[in-house]
Amino acid sequence: MLRGRTRIPWWVLVCWLALAPAMAWAQSVGSPVVRVGVYDNPPKIFMGSDQQPTGIFGDLLREVARQEGWTLQAVRCEWQDCLDQLQAGRIDLMPDVARTPERETLFRFLPTPALHGWSQVYRHPSQQVASILDLQGKRVAYLQGSVQQAFFANLLENFNIQAAWVAADSLDQAFALVEHQQADVALANVHYGDWKATSHSLLGTPIMFQPVALHVVSGLQSNPAWLQAVDRRLAQWKADPTSPHHGTLRRWGSPETPPRIPAHMVWVMLAGVGVLALLALTVAWLRREVARKTRDIRASEARLNTILDSVDAAIYIKGTDFRYRYVNRKVAQIFGTPADQVVGKRDDDFFDRRTADHIHQNDSRVLNEKIRLTAEEVNRNLGSDTEQVYLSVKLPLLDASGQVYALCGISTDVTEQRQATEEIHRLAYFDPLTQLPNRRALLDRMAREMALAQRTGRNGALVFIDLDHFKEVNDLLGHAAGDELLRSIAIRLSSSLRNTDTLARIGGDEFVLLLADLDSDRDLAADQALSTARKLKVCFGQPVPLAERPYTVTASMGIAMFTDAAETPENLLRWADMAMYAAKDGGRNEIRFFNAEMQTRAEAHADLLQDVRRAIQHHEFILHYQPQLDTDGRLCGIEALVRWQHPDKGLVQPGTFIPVIENTDLMVPLGQDILRLACAQLAQWQHLPTPQTLQPPSHWRLAINISAKQFHHVHFVEHVKHVIDQTRADPHRIELELTESLLLNNVDHVIEKMGQLQALGIAFSLDDFGTGYSSLSYLKRLPLYKIKIDQSFVRDLDSNTNSQAIVRTIVALSDSLELKVIAEGVENSAQKAQLLQLGCHQYQGYLFSRPVAAAELQAGWLV
């Protein structure tokens, strides 16, 4: 019976036909289309009747596509044409590709192979091929572009055997050439050979060679995420005996070909009687030939042993008594025993009882059932605690009468294509620092617990935990101390929880506790969650030894009940996060529950972001301009300030929307629009005549605020250059205002970017100076032109001596660094007089002018 051709029940077909239109529609709407090269190589890969890839690789790819939400587009092609299309980017994925150094430069391989295989020589019934020596002068058909030909040609050369090579465009064509006696033998992988040999009236030979790992690969131009998805699925499936991978291999197992005696053998046996009469006449000649052949065979055996010993796989032959008859060098290395001392012994002489029994079961199946067996074998040597995992291929050896006289085995050590799989699983589901479950594992557990709670009526909760002021630990004590603190916190919290609870670290200093199996009454369940959170708060109150001194850390916690988010785990996690931020807003070291008000604020926040995104697309943002003056009232600069000309709400001040979007990616396109508008306006102004009452244009600049998000964008410098070229604005009249928060990360990179723009003539000022984390160590290195005194210090100059001292210090520091200094937020003459007395000579504020539109500023100041 052929495997892989199972009858499908009628009711399955009816369901499939009913669902097929809907499935096709769903795939056409949103699923990505992945093009797969399909060449005819059953049972590994071929085109099914539904014009989809089928066979071992085909079924695996279809299952991956189903789980990933892809639509597979099968591209029928011959082998070499498939590779050419893959390289050219017309195919996205190609199955059944052996890894070679040459191919690694052309295609993208990932670690996990889909299949392991061997190659075998198949013969026409008229050809007698019992060993590799019988291939002398034979015509050998092979698949053009495959790896078998180069490997086998080298093998024949080592035995000094000459053969004629016959190229074929497909394996089916190669077998057809042998069937029609246009070739004597053909090379093919054992999967295809065992599947197709009978239909072409071909017979297998004992000659097997070249163990290979067969991969699904992609072209260098293809989306790498598709190949990574295939690799991830294969790694998961291989570790699970019940997975689609193992089911597919069982379903597409190669059919067995019963031994048969060719008709011409009967004539050979009859002719043997006549040959006996001639034996007496040829004895002398045979003796000479035997001696010569013996020398040749010994030389060939020596070459064969050299080849087998060079293979990094264990190759062996066992008799029907399960004793070793031959082992290569690799087997001797595994056993730590010379090869001649292994021969004649059994597996229980080298392995522990469990290993020996398992191997014996596999060997018995091969010998008794006359089947080729491929299986993973986990072996442990006697006296060792270490397990090694081998992929073993075992096949029976038959004598001329078709009886099994031995088995041949090839075992490849795969302990590392197994440890790698386990490590991938660990990295995918656990945090490497604390060994706690990560976000992915947490969401999986949440989905199970929320579904269980719905079935049982029990309740559950999520506690979102965020350490307070954790950044100070890293800044003051270093990242190593911060890591040690996180590990200590993880151990301390874990020790105080129930077995049914799950503590996870989802990033940075954020922990999440999943509380399952709480009371079915929501109020009682909330009390239980609050009690647990308070117990954790006590744990945080105990000092942690860091850098040889105790350090006490607190945490803000947010609690969301399962009933707060009945839809998805992601919603529940978001609600708990919002509750945690409410605890932060309440002064930190607090515990808060999620409520409807939080939801309302979140929705308002989301609506505003959407409105800003639309406003950017419709160019609703405009600029107002505020003059900067010196002590004599002369214009020395202008600051561009963004406003939102909302179609319904009118003019919206930046305090309404900037704080909401400043940490989002919307700041980049908004900042780019502001820069473009400001430079375009500057280009218009720089051609206006300047009255004598004002300083000449070369003495003032247009100041433009730059956000941290915008400045750190990878293409920021290129964008500034493009805007200057586009608007023809004079870069010597551009001043970019940076905030101190922008300088906190990667100061060297910031200085490098500033230097590139300074080379164009652009100047830099430091905004809101004194309100952040100013440091002389980086301030003296920055190519600054001006420092801006924050309005918070200007506002209470007349009543706060500390503000006066700060302003005096900023002015002195600026003078020592040869920087200009300007005060913002100047609203009355008394503030201006005090600033002048403290040494500040440039001002900006409502005392002189509010921010106005360009036309109003131009009418009042520039003409």
PDB file of N, CA and C in Angstrom, residues 123 128 259-262 265 269 397-405:
ATOM      1  N   ARG A 123      19.328   1.218 -10.714  1.00  0.00           N
ATOM      2  CA  ARG A 123      19.806   0.566 -11.937  1.00  0.00           C
ATOM      3  C   ARG A 123      18.666   0.022 -12.774  1.00  0.00           C
ATOM      4  N   GLN A 128      23.962  -5.295 -13.733  1.00  0.00           N
ATOM      5  CA  GLN A 128      24.357  -5.908 -12.476  1.00  0.00           C
ATOM      6  C   GLN A 128      25.281  -4.933 -11.736  1.00  0.00           C
ATOM      7  N   PRO A 259      11.381  -7.561  -3.510  1.00  0.00           N
ATOM      8  CA  PRO A 259      12.448  -8.106  -4.335  1.00  0.00           C
ATOM      9  C   PRO A 259      11.876  -9.053  -5.374  1.00  0.00           C
ATOM     10  N   ARG A 260      12.519  -9.071  -6.519  1.00  0.00           N
ATOM     11  CA  ARG A 260      12.098 -10.011  -7.547  1.00  0.00           C
ATOM     12  C   ARG A 260      13.309 -10.473  -8.326  1.00  0.00           C
ATOM     13  N   ILE A 261      13.197 -11.624  -8.917  1.00  0.00           N
ATOM     14  CA  ILE A 261      14.290 -12.186  -9.701  1.00  0.00           C
ATOM     15  C   ILE A 261      13.996 -11.902 -11.165  1.00  0.00           C
ATOM     16  N   PRO A 262      14.874 -11.148 -11.846  1.00  0.00           N
ATOM     17  CA  PRO A 262      14.650 -10.861 -13.261  1.00  0.00           C
ATOM     18  C   PRO A 262      14.585 -12.159 -14.065  1.00  0.00           C
ATOM     19  N   MET A 265      17.701 -14.016 -15.175  1.00  0.00           N
ATOM     20  CA  MET A 265      18.483 -14.797 -14.221  1.00  0.00           C
ATOM     21  C   MET A 265      18.233 -16.300 -14.371  1.00  0.00           C
ATOM     22  N   MET A 269      21.119 -19.107 -14.775  1.00  0.00           N
ATOM     23  CA  MET A 269      21.295 -20.340 -13.998  1.00  0.00           C
ATOM     24  C   MET A 269      21.405 -21.570 -14.901  1.00  0.00           C
ATOM     25  N   LEU A 397      20.496  -5.220   4.523  1.00  0.00           N
ATOM     26  CA  LEU A 397      21.353  -5.692   3.440  1.00  0.00           C
ATOM     27  C   LEU A 397      20.881  -7.094   3.061  1.00  0.00           C
ATOM     28  N   LEU A 398      20.570  -7.301   1.777  1.00  0.00           N
ATOM     29  CA  LEU A 398      20.001  -8.552   1.296  1.00  0.00           C
ATOM     30  C   LEU A 398      21.031  -9.325   0.491  1.00  0.00           C
ATOM     31  N   ASP A 399      20.990 -10.657   0.608  1.00  0.00           N
ATOM     32  CA  ASP A 399      21.858 -11.483  -0.220  1.00  0.00           C
ATOM     33  C   ASP A 399      21.160 -11.753  -1.545  1.00  0.00           C
ATOM     34  N   ALA A 400      21.766 -12.554  -2.378  1.00  0.00           N
ATOM     35  CA  ALA A 400      21.237 -12.800  -3.714  1.00  0.00           C
ATOM     36  C   ALA A 400      19.853 -13.421  -3.689  1.00  0.00           C
ATOM     37  N   SER A 401      19.527 -14.136  -2.607  1.00  0.00           N
ATOM     38  CA  SER A 401      18.215 -14.780  -2.509  1.00  0.00           C
ATOM     39  C   SER A 401      17.172 -13.879  -1.869  1.00  0.00           C
ATOM     40  N   GLY A 402      17.531 -12.668  -1.562  1.00  0.00           N
ATOM     41  CA  GLY A 402      16.594 -11.742  -0.960  1.00  0.00           C
ATOM     42  C   GLY A 402      16.476 -11.847   0.540  1.00  0.00           C
ATOM     43  N   GLN A 403      17.350 -12.597   1.171  1.00  0.00           N
ATOM     44  CA  GLN A 403      17.315 -12.750   2.616  1.00  0.00           C
ATOM     45  C   GLN A 403      18.216 -11.702   3.281  1.00  0.00           C
ATOM     46  N   VAL A 404      17.771 -11.231   4.436  1.00  0.00           N
ATOM     47  CA  VAL A 404      18.545 -10.238   5.174  1.00  0.00           C
ATOM     48  C   VAL A 404      19.721 -10.926   5.848  1.00  0.00           C
ATOM     49  N   TYR A 405      20.919 -10.407   5.606  1.00  0.00           N
ATOM     50  CA  TYR A 405      22.086 -10.973   6.286  1.00  0.00           C
ATOM     51  C   TYR A 405      22.749  -9.962   7.214  1.00  0.00           C
TER      52      TYR A 405
END
